[in-house]
Coordinates of C-alpha atoms in Angstrom, one line a residue:
Chain A
M175 CA 0.0 0.0 0.0
S176 CA 1.2 3.5 -0.8
Q177 CA 2.3 5.8 1.9
Q178 CA -0.7 7.7 3.1
L179 CA -0.3 11.4 2.6
A180 CA -1.0 14.1 5.2
I181 CA -2.4 17.6 4.6
I182 CA -2.1 19.9 7.6
L183 CA -4.4 22.8 8.0
M184 CA -2.9 25.2 10.5
V185 CA -5.3 28.1 11.5
D186 CA -4.5 31.3 13.4
V187 CA -7.9 30.9 15.2
E188 CA -7.8 34.3 17.0
A189 CA -7.0 36.2 13.8
A190 CA -9.6 34.3 11.7
L191 CA -12.3 35.0 14.2
K192 CA -11.3 38.6 14.3
D193 CA -11.3 39.0 10.5
N194 CA -14.2 36.6 10.1
T195 CA -12.4 34.8 7.3
L196 CA -9.8 32.1 6.9
E197 CA -8.3 34.0 4.0
G198 CA -4.8 35.1 5.1
N199 CA -5.1 33.2 8.4
T200 CA -4.4 29.7 7.3
Y201 CA -1.2 27.8 6.5
L202 CA -1.3 24.5 4.6
F203 CA 1.3 21.8 4.5
D204 CA 1.7 18.4 3.1
N205 CA 4.4 15.8 2.9
M206 CA 4.4 15.6 -0.9
K207 CA 7.0 18.2 -1.6
L208 CA 9.2 15.5 -3.0
Q209 CA 6.6 14.9 -5.7
G210 CA 6.3 18.6 -6.4
S211 CA 3.7 20.1 -4.1
E212 CA 3.6 23.9 -4.2
G213 CA 2.6 26.6 -1.7
L214 CA 3.6 24.9 1.5
G215 CA 3.3 27.2 4.4
T216 CA 0.8 29.4 2.5
G217 CA -3.0 29.5 2.3
K218 CA -2.9 28.2 -1.3
L219 CA -1.5 24.7 -1.3
I220 CA -1.3 22.5 -4.4
S221 CA -0.7 19.0 -3.4
A222 CA 1.1 16.9 -6.0
I223 CA 0.0 13.4 -6.5
N224 CA 2.0 11.2 -8.8
G225 CA -0.4 8.6 -9.6
I226 CA -0.7 6.2 -12.3
S227 CA 2.2 3.8 -12.4
Y228 CA 5.5 2.7 -11.0
Y229 CA 8.7 3.0 -13.0
D230 CA 8.4 -0.6 -14.3
G231 CA 4.9 0.2 -15.7
S232 CA 3.0 -1.7 -13.0
Q233 CA -0.2 -0.1 -11.9
A234 CA 0.2 2.0 -8.8
D235 CA -2.1 1.7 -5.8
K236 CA -4.7 4.4 -5.2
Q237 CA -3.6 7.4 -3.1
I238 CA -5.0 8.0 0.3
L239 CA -5.1 11.6 1.7
N240 CA -5.6 12.5 5.4
W241 CA -6.5 16.0 6.6
L242 CA -5.6 17.2 10.1
P243 CA -6.5 20.7 11.3
Y244 CA -4.6 22.4 14.1
G245 CA -4.6 25.9 15.8
V246 CA -1.5 28.0 16.1
G247 CA -2.5 29.0 19.6
S248 CA -4.0 25.7 20.6
L249 CA -2.6 23.2 23.1
P250 CA -0.1 20.9 21.3
P251 CA -2.0 18.0 19.6
T252 CA 0.5 15.5 21.0
L253 CA -0.9 15.9 24.5
P254 CA -3.3 13.1 25.5
K255 CA -6.9 14.1 24.6
S256 CA -7.9 13.6 28.2
F257 CA -5.5 16.5 29.2
L258 CA -8.3 19.1 29.4
A259 CA -10.7 16.8 31.3
D260 CA -8.0 15.6 33.7
K261 CA -6.7 19.0 34.4
S262 CA -10.2 20.4 35.0
K263 CA -11.1 17.5 37.4
N264 CA -7.8 17.8 39.3
S265 CA -8.3 21.5 39.8
D266 CA -11.8 20.8 41.3
L267 CA -10.2 18.2 43.7
N268 CA -7.5 20.7 44.6
T269 CA -10.1 23.3 45.4
I270 CA -11.9 21.0 47.7
E271 CA -8.6 20.3 49.5
D272 CA -8.1 24.1 49.8
F273 CA -11.5 24.5 51.4
K274 CA -10.8 21.7 53.9
A275 CA -7.5 23.4 54.8
L276 CA -9.2 26.7 55.1
A277 CA -11.8 25.2 57.5
E278 CA -9.0 23.9 59.7
R279 CA -7.2 27.2 59.6
I280 CA -10.4 29.0 60.6
E281 CA -11.0 26.5 63.4
T282 CA -7.6 27.0 64.9
N283 CA -7.6 30.7 63.9
E284 CA -4.2 30.4 62.5
N285 CA -2.0 33.5 63.2
S286 CA -5.1 35.2 64.6
Q287 CA -5.9 35.9 60.9
F288 CA -9.6 35.2 60.9
T289 CA -11.0 37.7 63.3
D290 CA -13.9 38.8 61.2
I291 CA -16.1 37.6 58.3
A292 CA -14.3 39.8 55.8
S293 CA -11.0 38.0 56.2
V294 CA -12.8 34.6 55.7
V295 CA -14.5 35.9 52.6
E296 CA -11.2 37.1 51.2
E297 CA -9.7 33.7 51.6
L298 CA -12.8 32.1 50.0
K299 CA -12.5 34.4 47.0
K300 CA -8.9 33.6 46.6
I301 CA -9.6 29.9 46.5
S302 CA -12.5 30.1 44.1
S303 CA -10.6 32.3 41.7
S304 CA -7.9 29.7 41.5
A305 CA -10.5 27.1 40.6
G306 CA -10.7 28.4 37.0
V307 CA -13.6 29.1 34.7
K308 CA -15.8 26.5 33.1
A309 CA -17.1 26.7 29.5
K310 CA -19.5 24.6 27.5
V311 CA -19.8 24.2 23.8
Q312 CA -22.9 25.6 22.2
S313 CA -24.5 23.5 19.5
K314 CA -24.5 25.0 16.0
F315 CA -28.2 25.2 15.3
Q316 CA -30.3 25.1 18.5
G317 CA -28.0 26.9 20.9
I318 CA -28.0 23.9 23.3
L319 CA -25.0 23.8 25.6
H320 CA -23.1 20.6 26.1
D321 CA -19.8 19.5 27.6
L322 CA -16.7 19.4 25.5
G323 CA -15.8 15.7 25.5
I324 CA -17.1 13.7 28.4
S325 CA -17.0 16.3 31.1
E326 CA -17.1 20.0 31.6
H327 CA -13.8 21.7 30.7
K328 CA -12.2 24.7 32.1
I329 CA -10.6 27.5 30.1
M330 CA -6.8 27.3 30.0
D331 CA -3.9 29.1 28.4
I332 CA -1.6 27.4 25.8
T333 CA 0.6 26.1 28.6
G334 CA -2.3 24.3 30.2
E335 CA -2.7 26.6 33.1
L336 CA -6.2 27.6 34.3
I337 CA -7.0 31.2 33.8
T338 CA -9.2 33.6 35.6
I339 CA -11.4 36.1 33.7
E340 CA -12.1 39.4 35.3
S341 CA -14.5 40.6 32.7
E342 CA -15.5 39.8 29.1
G343 CA -13.6 42.7 27.8
K344 CA -10.4 41.5 29.5
I345 CA -10.0 37.9 28.5
P346 CA -6.4 36.7 29.0
E347 CA -4.7 34.8 26.3
I348 CA -6.5 31.4 26.0
N349 CA -5.8 28.1 24.4
S350 CA -8.2 28.3 21.4
L351 CA -10.0 25.1 20.8
T352 CA -8.5 23.1 17.9
P353 CA -10.5 23.8 14.7
I354 CA -12.3 20.8 13.2
I355 CA -13.0 20.0 9.6
T356 CA -16.7 19.3 9.1
G357 CA -16.7 18.5 5.4
I358 CA -14.8 18.4 2.2
S359 CA -16.5 19.3 -1.1
G360 CA -15.9 21.1 -4.3
E361 CA -14.7 20.4 -7.8
A362 CA -12.5 17.4 -6.9
V363 CA -15.5 15.8 -5.1
D364 CA -18.1 16.7 -7.8
K365 CA -15.9 15.2 -10.5
N366 CA -15.4 12.0 -8.5
I367 CA -11.6 12.6 -8.3
I368 CA -11.6 12.2 -4.5
Y369 CA -14.0 10.3 -2.3
P370 CA -13.7 12.0 1.1
A371 CA -15.3 10.9 4.4
A372 CA -14.8 11.3 8.1
Y373 CA -13.3 8.2 9.7
G374 CA -13.0 7.1 13.3
S375 CA -9.9 5.6 14.7
P376 CA -8.9 4.6 18.3
D377 CA -6.0 7.0 18.0
M378 CA -5.9 9.2 21.1
V379 CA -3.9 12.0 19.4
T380 CA -6.5 13.0 16.8
D381 CA -9.4 12.3 19.1
G382 CA -10.5 9.5 16.8
W383 CA -11.9 11.5 14.0
Y384 CA -10.3 12.7 10.8
W385 CA -11.1 13.3 7.2
S386 CA -9.6 11.1 4.6
A387 CA -10.1 10.4 0.9
S388 CA -9.2 8.0 -1.8
V389 CA -7.9 9.6 -5.0
D390 CA -8.7 8.4 -8.5
T391 CA -5.3 8.8 -9.9
Y392 CA -6.4 7.8 -13.4
R393 CA -7.4 11.4 -14.4
P394 CA -4.4 13.8 -14.3
G395 CA -5.2 17.5 -13.7
T396 CA -5.5 20.1 -11.1
Y397 CA -8.7 20.1 -9.0
A398 CA -9.9 22.4 -6.3
Y399 CA -11.6 21.3 -3.1
T400 CA -13.2 23.2 -0.3
M401 CA -12.8 22.5 3.4
D402 CA -15.6 23.4 5.8
V403 CA -13.9 24.4 9.0
Q404 CA -15.5 25.0 12.4
L405 CA -13.7 27.3 14.8
Y406 CA -14.8 28.2 18.3
K407 CA -15.2 31.6 19.8
L408 CA -15.3 32.2 23.5
S409 CA -18.3 34.2 24.5
H410 CA -20.2 35.1 27.7
S411 CA -24.0 35.2 27.9
D412 CA -26.7 34.4 30.5
G413 CA -24.0 34.0 33.2
Q414 CA -22.3 31.2 31.3
W415 CA -19.0 31.1 29.3
R416 CA -19.6 29.3 26.1
W417 CA -17.7 28.2 23.0
I418 CA -19.7 29.4 20.0
P419 CA -19.1 27.5 16.8
V420 CA -18.1 29.6 13.8
H421 CA -18.2 28.1 10.3
M422 CA -15.7 29.1 7.7
R423 CA -14.4 27.7 4.4
C424 CA -11.1 27.5 2.7
E425 CA -9.9 26.1 -0.6
A426 CA -6.9 24.0 -1.7
Y427 CA -5.9 22.0 -4.7
I428 CA -4.6 18.6 -5.7
R429 CA -2.6 18.1 -8.9
I430 CA -2.6 14.6 -10.3
T431 CA 0.2 13.9 -12.8
N432 CA 1.1 10.7 -14.6
D433 CA 4.7 10.9 -13.3
F434 CA 6.0 7.8 -11.7
K435 CA 5.4 7.3 -8.1
K436 CA 8.5 8.0 -6.0
N437 CA 9.9 6.4 -2.9
G438 CA 11.1 8.9 -0.3
F439 CA 13.4 6.4 1.4
T440 CA 15.4 5.8 -1.8
N441 CA 15.9 9.5 -2.4
A442 CA 13.3 9.6 -5.1
G443 CA 15.2 7.8 -7.8
V444 CA 13.0 6.9 -10.7
G445 CA 14.4 3.5 -11.3
S446 CA 14.3 0.1 -9.9
L447 CA 14.2 0.1 -6.2
P448 CA 17.6 -0.7 -4.7
L449 CA 17.2 -4.1 -3.2
P450 CA 19.3 -4.9 -0.2
I451 CA 21.9 -7.6 -0.8
I452 CA 21.4 -10.4 1.6
Chain B
M218 CA -7.2 40.0 24.9
E219 CA -3.9 40.2 26.8
S220 CA -1.4 39.2 24.3
K221 CA 0.8 36.2 24.6
I222 CA 2.3 34.9 21.3
S223 CA 2.4 31.3 20.2
I224 CA 5.0 30.2 17.6
C225 CA 4.2 27.0 15.9
T226 CA 6.7 25.0 13.9
V227 CA 5.7 22.2 11.5
V228 CA 8.3 19.7 10.4
D229 CA 8.3 17.1 7.6
V230 CA 10.3 14.7 9.7
I231 CA 10.8 12.0 7.1
E232 CA 11.9 14.5 4.5
S233 CA 14.3 16.2 6.9
L234 CA 15.9 13.0 8.0
S235 CA 16.2 11.8 4.4
G236 CA 17.8 15.0 3.2
G237 CA 19.7 15.7 6.4
T238 CA 18.4 19.3 6.5
L239 CA 15.6 21.4 7.9
Q240 CA 15.8 23.7 4.9
N241 CA 14.3 23.1 1.5
G242 CA 10.8 23.6 2.8
N243 CA 11.1 20.8 5.4
L244 CA 10.3 23.2 8.2
C245 CA 7.8 26.1 8.4
M246 CA 7.1 28.4 11.2
M247 CA 4.2 30.7 12.0
D248 CA 2.9 32.7 14.9
N249 CA -0.3 34.5 16.0
S250 CA 1.3 37.8 16.8
P251 CA -1.1 40.7 16.3
Y252 CA 1.8 42.9 15.0
N253 CA 2.1 41.5 11.5
S254 CA 5.2 39.3 11.8
T255 CA 7.1 38.7 8.6
N256 CA 8.0 35.5 6.7
Q257 CA 5.1 33.5 8.1
G258 CA 5.1 29.9 6.9
T259 CA 8.8 29.9 6.2
P260 CA 11.9 28.8 8.3
N261 CA 12.8 32.5 8.6
L262 CA 9.8 33.7 10.6
C263 CA 10.4 37.1 12.3
T264 CA 8.0 37.4 15.2
L265 CA 7.1 40.9 16.2
C266 CA 6.6 41.3 19.9
Y267 CA 7.2 43.8 22.7
P268 CA 9.7 43.6 25.5
G269 CA 8.5 41.4 28.3
Q270 CA 5.9 39.7 26.2
T271 CA 5.4 35.9 26.8
I272 CA 6.1 33.6 23.8
N273 CA 5.2 30.0 23.7
W274 CA 6.8 27.6 21.2
T275 CA 5.1 24.4 20.0
I276 CA 6.2 21.9 17.3
L277 CA 4.3 19.6 15.2
A278 CA 5.2 16.7 12.9
L279 CA 3.5 16.5 9.5
D280 CA 3.1 12.8 9.9
V281 CA 1.6 11.6 13.2
Q282 CA 3.9 8.6 13.3
T283 CA 7.1 10.7 13.3
P284 CA 7.6 12.4 16.7
V285 CA 9.6 15.7 16.9
E286 CA 10.6 17.8 19.8
I287 CA 12.2 21.2 20.5
K288 CA 15.5 20.4 22.2
N289 CA 16.6 24.0 23.0
I290 CA 15.9 27.6 22.1
N291 CA 18.8 30.1 21.8
I292 CA 18.1 33.8 21.6
S293 CA 20.8 35.7 19.8
S294 CA 20.9 39.2 18.3
S295 CA 20.3 39.3 14.6
G296 CA 22.5 41.3 12.3

């Protein structure tokens, strides 16, 4: 089977939400530069797919493409996907411990610190502010709020530290939720050049869902396709912080040629594969 | 928003190891600085920031089966 090829969609989420467009706020990459991909690191990627045959004339396998979206200011995707949930839960447990410790300190009136209610309230406020801020994801059509993943998550910065929000106008730098691709369409799909679908996998890194497509390499040419991308904007209403889904689109291309397929491990030689001498 | 900057690097690990270089388009960098950094999407990213601003670096491999890490970051004055 051919090497599966990856197309990375990197989004500057904050800038895209501010500009209300992905134009100028995306960077695309693939691992097909060896075969002649163009526009890597820009918003206009042309992925080269050498398709039809091997050097000896034998028919090449179909090509598989995988799309993975990431955010420039998002938590690194190599963290376990349970990171947000674990961190949120642990912070709750820590808060409970802090309250217990406070109760003991009040009971013994440590350092004669708790002489009036105001001093107790101050300590309580300190503990609750370190507990972080919870946010739910709002559904796209009905405005229903639900948890992100299996439990309620707290808002963090890109280093995974919980943040406190003083007011909506003064939100500290946050870890923007990783964008998701919700669909792939356009010319390449309409002309049956690629057959995309969302697939599930047990892989913990990509959260189990990714878009993938088989390419009909029998028809050389350059074909456009459109990615539907969902970003999340942090917003506050009805006393609740929520991630509001924002839908955007961006376009990229594949260029199928009838050049021979190349093998990256043999330095791209178009010739018989160097067979190891045993 | 208070401004911290994230600098994200994407590496084609297989291509870099095969060619023995991070050049030739094998590495691209981009950031989310609000001050219009230059050379976005290239290995020569120039991030615009103000003194004292926090910068976070992350790195990402193109292929999920090829891990990559940042070993060290050296700050030197540029000519």
